[in-house]
PDB file of C-alpha atoms in Angstrom:
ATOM      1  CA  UNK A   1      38.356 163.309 -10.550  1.00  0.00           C
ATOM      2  CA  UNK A   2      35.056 164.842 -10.866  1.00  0.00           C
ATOM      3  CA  UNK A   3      32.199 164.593  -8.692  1.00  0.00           C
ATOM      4  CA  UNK A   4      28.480 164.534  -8.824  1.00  0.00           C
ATOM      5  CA  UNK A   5      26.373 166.033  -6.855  1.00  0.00           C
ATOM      6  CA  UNK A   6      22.316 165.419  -6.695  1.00  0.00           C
ATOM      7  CA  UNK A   7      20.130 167.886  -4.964  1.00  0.00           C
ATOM      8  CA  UNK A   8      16.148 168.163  -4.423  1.00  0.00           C
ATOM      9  CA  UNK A   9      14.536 165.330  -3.996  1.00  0.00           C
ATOM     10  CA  UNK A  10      11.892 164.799  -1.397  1.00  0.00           C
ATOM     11  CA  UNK A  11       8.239 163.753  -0.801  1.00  0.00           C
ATOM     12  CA  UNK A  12       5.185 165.213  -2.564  1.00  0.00           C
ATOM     13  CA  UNK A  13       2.052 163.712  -3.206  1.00  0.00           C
ATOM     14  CA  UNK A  14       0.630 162.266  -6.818  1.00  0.00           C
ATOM     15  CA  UNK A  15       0.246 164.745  -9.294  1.00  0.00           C
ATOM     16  CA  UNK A  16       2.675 166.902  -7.697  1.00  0.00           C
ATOM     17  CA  UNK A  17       6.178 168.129  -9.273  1.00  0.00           C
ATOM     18  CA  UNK A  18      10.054 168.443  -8.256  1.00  0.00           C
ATOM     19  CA  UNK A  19      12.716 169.374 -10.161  1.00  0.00           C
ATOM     20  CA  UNK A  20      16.369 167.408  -9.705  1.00  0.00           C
ATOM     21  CA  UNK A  21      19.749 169.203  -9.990  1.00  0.00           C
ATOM     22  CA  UNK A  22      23.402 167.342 -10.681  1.00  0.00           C
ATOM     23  CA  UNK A  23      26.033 169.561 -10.455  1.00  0.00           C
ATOM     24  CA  UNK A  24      29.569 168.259 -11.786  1.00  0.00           C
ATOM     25  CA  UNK A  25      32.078 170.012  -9.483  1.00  0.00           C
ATOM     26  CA  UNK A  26      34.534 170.108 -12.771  1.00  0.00           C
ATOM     27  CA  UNK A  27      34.725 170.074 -16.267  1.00  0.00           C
ATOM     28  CA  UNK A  28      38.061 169.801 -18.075  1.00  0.00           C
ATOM     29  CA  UNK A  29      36.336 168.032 -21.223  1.00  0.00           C
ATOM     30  CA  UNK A  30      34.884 169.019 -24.295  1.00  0.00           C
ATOM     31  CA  UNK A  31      31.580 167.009 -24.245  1.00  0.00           C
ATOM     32  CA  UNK A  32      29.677 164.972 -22.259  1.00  0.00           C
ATOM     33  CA  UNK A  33      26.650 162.854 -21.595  1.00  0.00           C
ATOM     34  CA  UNK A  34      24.586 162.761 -18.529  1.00  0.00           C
ATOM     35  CA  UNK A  35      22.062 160.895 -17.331  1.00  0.00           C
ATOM     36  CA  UNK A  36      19.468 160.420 -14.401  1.00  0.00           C
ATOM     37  CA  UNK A  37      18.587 156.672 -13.663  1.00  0.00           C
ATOM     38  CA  UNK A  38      16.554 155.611 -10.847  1.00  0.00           C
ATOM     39  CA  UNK A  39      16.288 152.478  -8.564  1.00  0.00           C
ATOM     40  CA  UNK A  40      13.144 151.296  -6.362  1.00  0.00           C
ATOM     41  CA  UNK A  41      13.660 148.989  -3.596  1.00  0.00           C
ATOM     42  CA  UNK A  42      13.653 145.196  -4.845  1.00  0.00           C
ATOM     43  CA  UNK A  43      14.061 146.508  -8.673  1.00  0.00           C
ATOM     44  CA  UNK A  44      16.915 146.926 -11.127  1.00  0.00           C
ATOM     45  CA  UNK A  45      18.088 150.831 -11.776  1.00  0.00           C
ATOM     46  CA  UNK A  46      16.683 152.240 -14.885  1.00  0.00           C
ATOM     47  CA  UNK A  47      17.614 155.150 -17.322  1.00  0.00           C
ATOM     48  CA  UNK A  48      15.562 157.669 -17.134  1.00  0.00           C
ATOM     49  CA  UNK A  49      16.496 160.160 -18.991  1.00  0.00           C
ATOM     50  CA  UNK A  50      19.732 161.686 -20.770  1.00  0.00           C
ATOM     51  CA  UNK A  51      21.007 164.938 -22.339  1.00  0.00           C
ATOM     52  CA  UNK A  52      24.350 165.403 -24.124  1.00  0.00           C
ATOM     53  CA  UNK A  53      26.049 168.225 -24.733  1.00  0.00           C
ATOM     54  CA  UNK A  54      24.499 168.730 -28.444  1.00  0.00           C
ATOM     55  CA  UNK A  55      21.281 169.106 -26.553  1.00  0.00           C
ATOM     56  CA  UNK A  56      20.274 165.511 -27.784  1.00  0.00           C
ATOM     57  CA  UNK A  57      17.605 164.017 -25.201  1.00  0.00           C
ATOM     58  CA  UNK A  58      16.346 161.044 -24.559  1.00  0.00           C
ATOM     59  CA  UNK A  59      13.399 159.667 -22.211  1.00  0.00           C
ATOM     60  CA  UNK A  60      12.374 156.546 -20.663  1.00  0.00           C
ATOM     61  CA  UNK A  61       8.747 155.457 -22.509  1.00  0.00           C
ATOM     62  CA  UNK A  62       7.828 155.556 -18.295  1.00  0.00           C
ATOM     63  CA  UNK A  63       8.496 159.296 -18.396  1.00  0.00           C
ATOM     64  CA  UNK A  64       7.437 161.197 -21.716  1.00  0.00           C
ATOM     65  CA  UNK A  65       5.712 163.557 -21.464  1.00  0.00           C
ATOM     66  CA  UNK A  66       5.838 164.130 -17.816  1.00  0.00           C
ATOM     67  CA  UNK A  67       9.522 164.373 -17.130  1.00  0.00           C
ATOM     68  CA  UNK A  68      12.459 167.607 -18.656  1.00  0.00           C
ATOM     69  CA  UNK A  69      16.089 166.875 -18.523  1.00  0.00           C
ATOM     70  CA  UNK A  70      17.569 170.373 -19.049  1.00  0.00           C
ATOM     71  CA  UNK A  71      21.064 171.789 -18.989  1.00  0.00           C
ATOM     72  CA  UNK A  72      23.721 174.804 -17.855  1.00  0.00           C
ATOM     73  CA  UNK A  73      26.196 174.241 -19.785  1.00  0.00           C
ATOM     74  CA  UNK A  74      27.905 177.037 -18.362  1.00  0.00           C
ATOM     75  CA  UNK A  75      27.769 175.594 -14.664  1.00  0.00           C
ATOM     76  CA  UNK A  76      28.199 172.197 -15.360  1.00  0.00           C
ATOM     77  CA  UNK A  77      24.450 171.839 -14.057  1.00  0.00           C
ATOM     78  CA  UNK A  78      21.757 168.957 -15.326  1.00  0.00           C
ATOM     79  CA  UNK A  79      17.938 169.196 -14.321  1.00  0.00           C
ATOM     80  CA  UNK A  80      15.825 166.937 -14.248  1.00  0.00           C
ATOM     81  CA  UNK A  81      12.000 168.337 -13.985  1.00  0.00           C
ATOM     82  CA  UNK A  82       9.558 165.954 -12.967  1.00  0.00           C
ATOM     83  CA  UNK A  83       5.250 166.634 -13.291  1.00  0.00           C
ATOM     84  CA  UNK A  84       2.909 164.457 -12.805  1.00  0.00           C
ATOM     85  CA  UNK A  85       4.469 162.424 -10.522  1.00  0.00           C
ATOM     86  CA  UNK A  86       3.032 159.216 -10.008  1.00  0.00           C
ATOM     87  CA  UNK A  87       4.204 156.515  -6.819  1.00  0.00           C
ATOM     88  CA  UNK A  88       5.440 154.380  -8.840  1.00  0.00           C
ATOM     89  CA  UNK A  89       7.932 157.472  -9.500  1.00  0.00           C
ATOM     90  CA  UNK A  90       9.077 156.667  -5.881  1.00  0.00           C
ATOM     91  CA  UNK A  91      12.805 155.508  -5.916  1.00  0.00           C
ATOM     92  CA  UNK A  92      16.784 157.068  -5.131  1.00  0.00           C
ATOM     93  CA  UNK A  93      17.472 159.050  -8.364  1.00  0.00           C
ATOM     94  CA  UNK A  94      21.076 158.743  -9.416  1.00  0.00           C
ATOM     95  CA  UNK A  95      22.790 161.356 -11.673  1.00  0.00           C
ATOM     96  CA  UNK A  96      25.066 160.212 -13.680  1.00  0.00           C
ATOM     97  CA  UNK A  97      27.835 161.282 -16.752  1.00  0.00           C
ATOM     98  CA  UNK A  98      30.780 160.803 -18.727  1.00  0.00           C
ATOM     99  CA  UNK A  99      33.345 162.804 -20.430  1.00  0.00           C
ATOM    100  CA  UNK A 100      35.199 163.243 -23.715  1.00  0.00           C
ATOM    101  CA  UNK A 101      38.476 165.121 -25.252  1.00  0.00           C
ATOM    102  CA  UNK A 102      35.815 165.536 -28.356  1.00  0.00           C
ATOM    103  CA  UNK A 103      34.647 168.266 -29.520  1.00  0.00           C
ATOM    104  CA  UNK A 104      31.424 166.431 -29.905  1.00  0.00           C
ATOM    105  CA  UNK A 105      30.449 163.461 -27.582  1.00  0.00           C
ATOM    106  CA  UNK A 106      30.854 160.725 -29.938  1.00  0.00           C
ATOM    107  CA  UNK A 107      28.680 157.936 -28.787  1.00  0.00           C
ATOM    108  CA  UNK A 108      25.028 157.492 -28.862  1.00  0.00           C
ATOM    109  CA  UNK A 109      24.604 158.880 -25.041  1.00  0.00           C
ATOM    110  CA  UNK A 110      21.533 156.809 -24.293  1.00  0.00           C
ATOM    111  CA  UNK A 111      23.247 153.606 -25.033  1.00  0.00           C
ATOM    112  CA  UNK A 112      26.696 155.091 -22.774  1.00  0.00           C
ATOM    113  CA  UNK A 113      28.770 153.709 -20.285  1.00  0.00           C
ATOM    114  CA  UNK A 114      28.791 156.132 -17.337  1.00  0.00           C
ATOM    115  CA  UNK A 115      31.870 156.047 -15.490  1.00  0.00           C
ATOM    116  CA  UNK A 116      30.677 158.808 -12.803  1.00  0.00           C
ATOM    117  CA  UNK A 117      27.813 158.600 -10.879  1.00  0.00           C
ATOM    118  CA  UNK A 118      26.640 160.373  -7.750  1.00  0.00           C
ATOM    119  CA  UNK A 119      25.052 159.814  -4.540  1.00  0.00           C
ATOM    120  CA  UNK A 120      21.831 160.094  -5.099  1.00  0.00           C
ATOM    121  CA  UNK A 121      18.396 161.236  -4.061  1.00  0.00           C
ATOM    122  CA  UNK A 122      15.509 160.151  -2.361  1.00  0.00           C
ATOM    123  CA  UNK A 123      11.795 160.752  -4.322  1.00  0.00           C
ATOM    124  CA  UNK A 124       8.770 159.734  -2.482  1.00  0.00           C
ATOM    125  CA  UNK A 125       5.921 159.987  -4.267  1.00  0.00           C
ATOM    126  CA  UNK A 126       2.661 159.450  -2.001  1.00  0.00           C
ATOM    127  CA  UNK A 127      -0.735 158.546  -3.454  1.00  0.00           C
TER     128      UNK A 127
END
């Protein structure tokens, strides 16, 4: 079973920045896709953004140009660095992932099914 664990959130007013960490506490595969989605109160979760490990990215139109998702491959880490915050940033950020025997992930990792997800995190963006 592998876990997910989301760290640094917090409160910072508009323009301000914060960077996100999910750290997988294993990885027996050969590939993977992760994710961070988000979720305000009274509104669906979206995507955010998503890395894979070919290094292929993806943002949310919402985020481009303002939000990084980086990776350690090495540590099993995903960041997630966030400028220009806005409030309507304000939400619990989820990290999320899935894993494959492959030594490539083999699905189009914006468009995955995530079968892992973590606790989350709480942003609060202030204007």
């Amino acid at each position: 079973q592998v876990q997910l664990v989301e760290s640094g959130g917090g409160s910072v007013q508009a323009g301000g920045s914060l960077r996100l960490s999910c750290a997988a506490s294993r990885n027996i595969f050969k590939s993977y896709c992760m994710g961070w989605f988000r979720q305000a109160p009274g509104k669906e979760r979206e995507g955010v953004a998503t890395i894979d490990t070919e290094y292929t990215k993806s943002y949310a139109n919402s985020v481009k140009g303002r939000f990084t998702i980086s990776q350690d491959i090495d540590k099993n880490i995903v960041y997630l660095q966030m400028e220009s915050l806005k409030p309507e940033d304000t939400a619990m950020y989820y990290c999320a992932a899935d894993f494959s025997t492959a030594d490539f992930y083999p699905y189009p990792c914006h468009q995955t099914d995530f079968h892992y997800w973590g606790q989350g995190t709480q942003v609060t963006v202030s204007s």
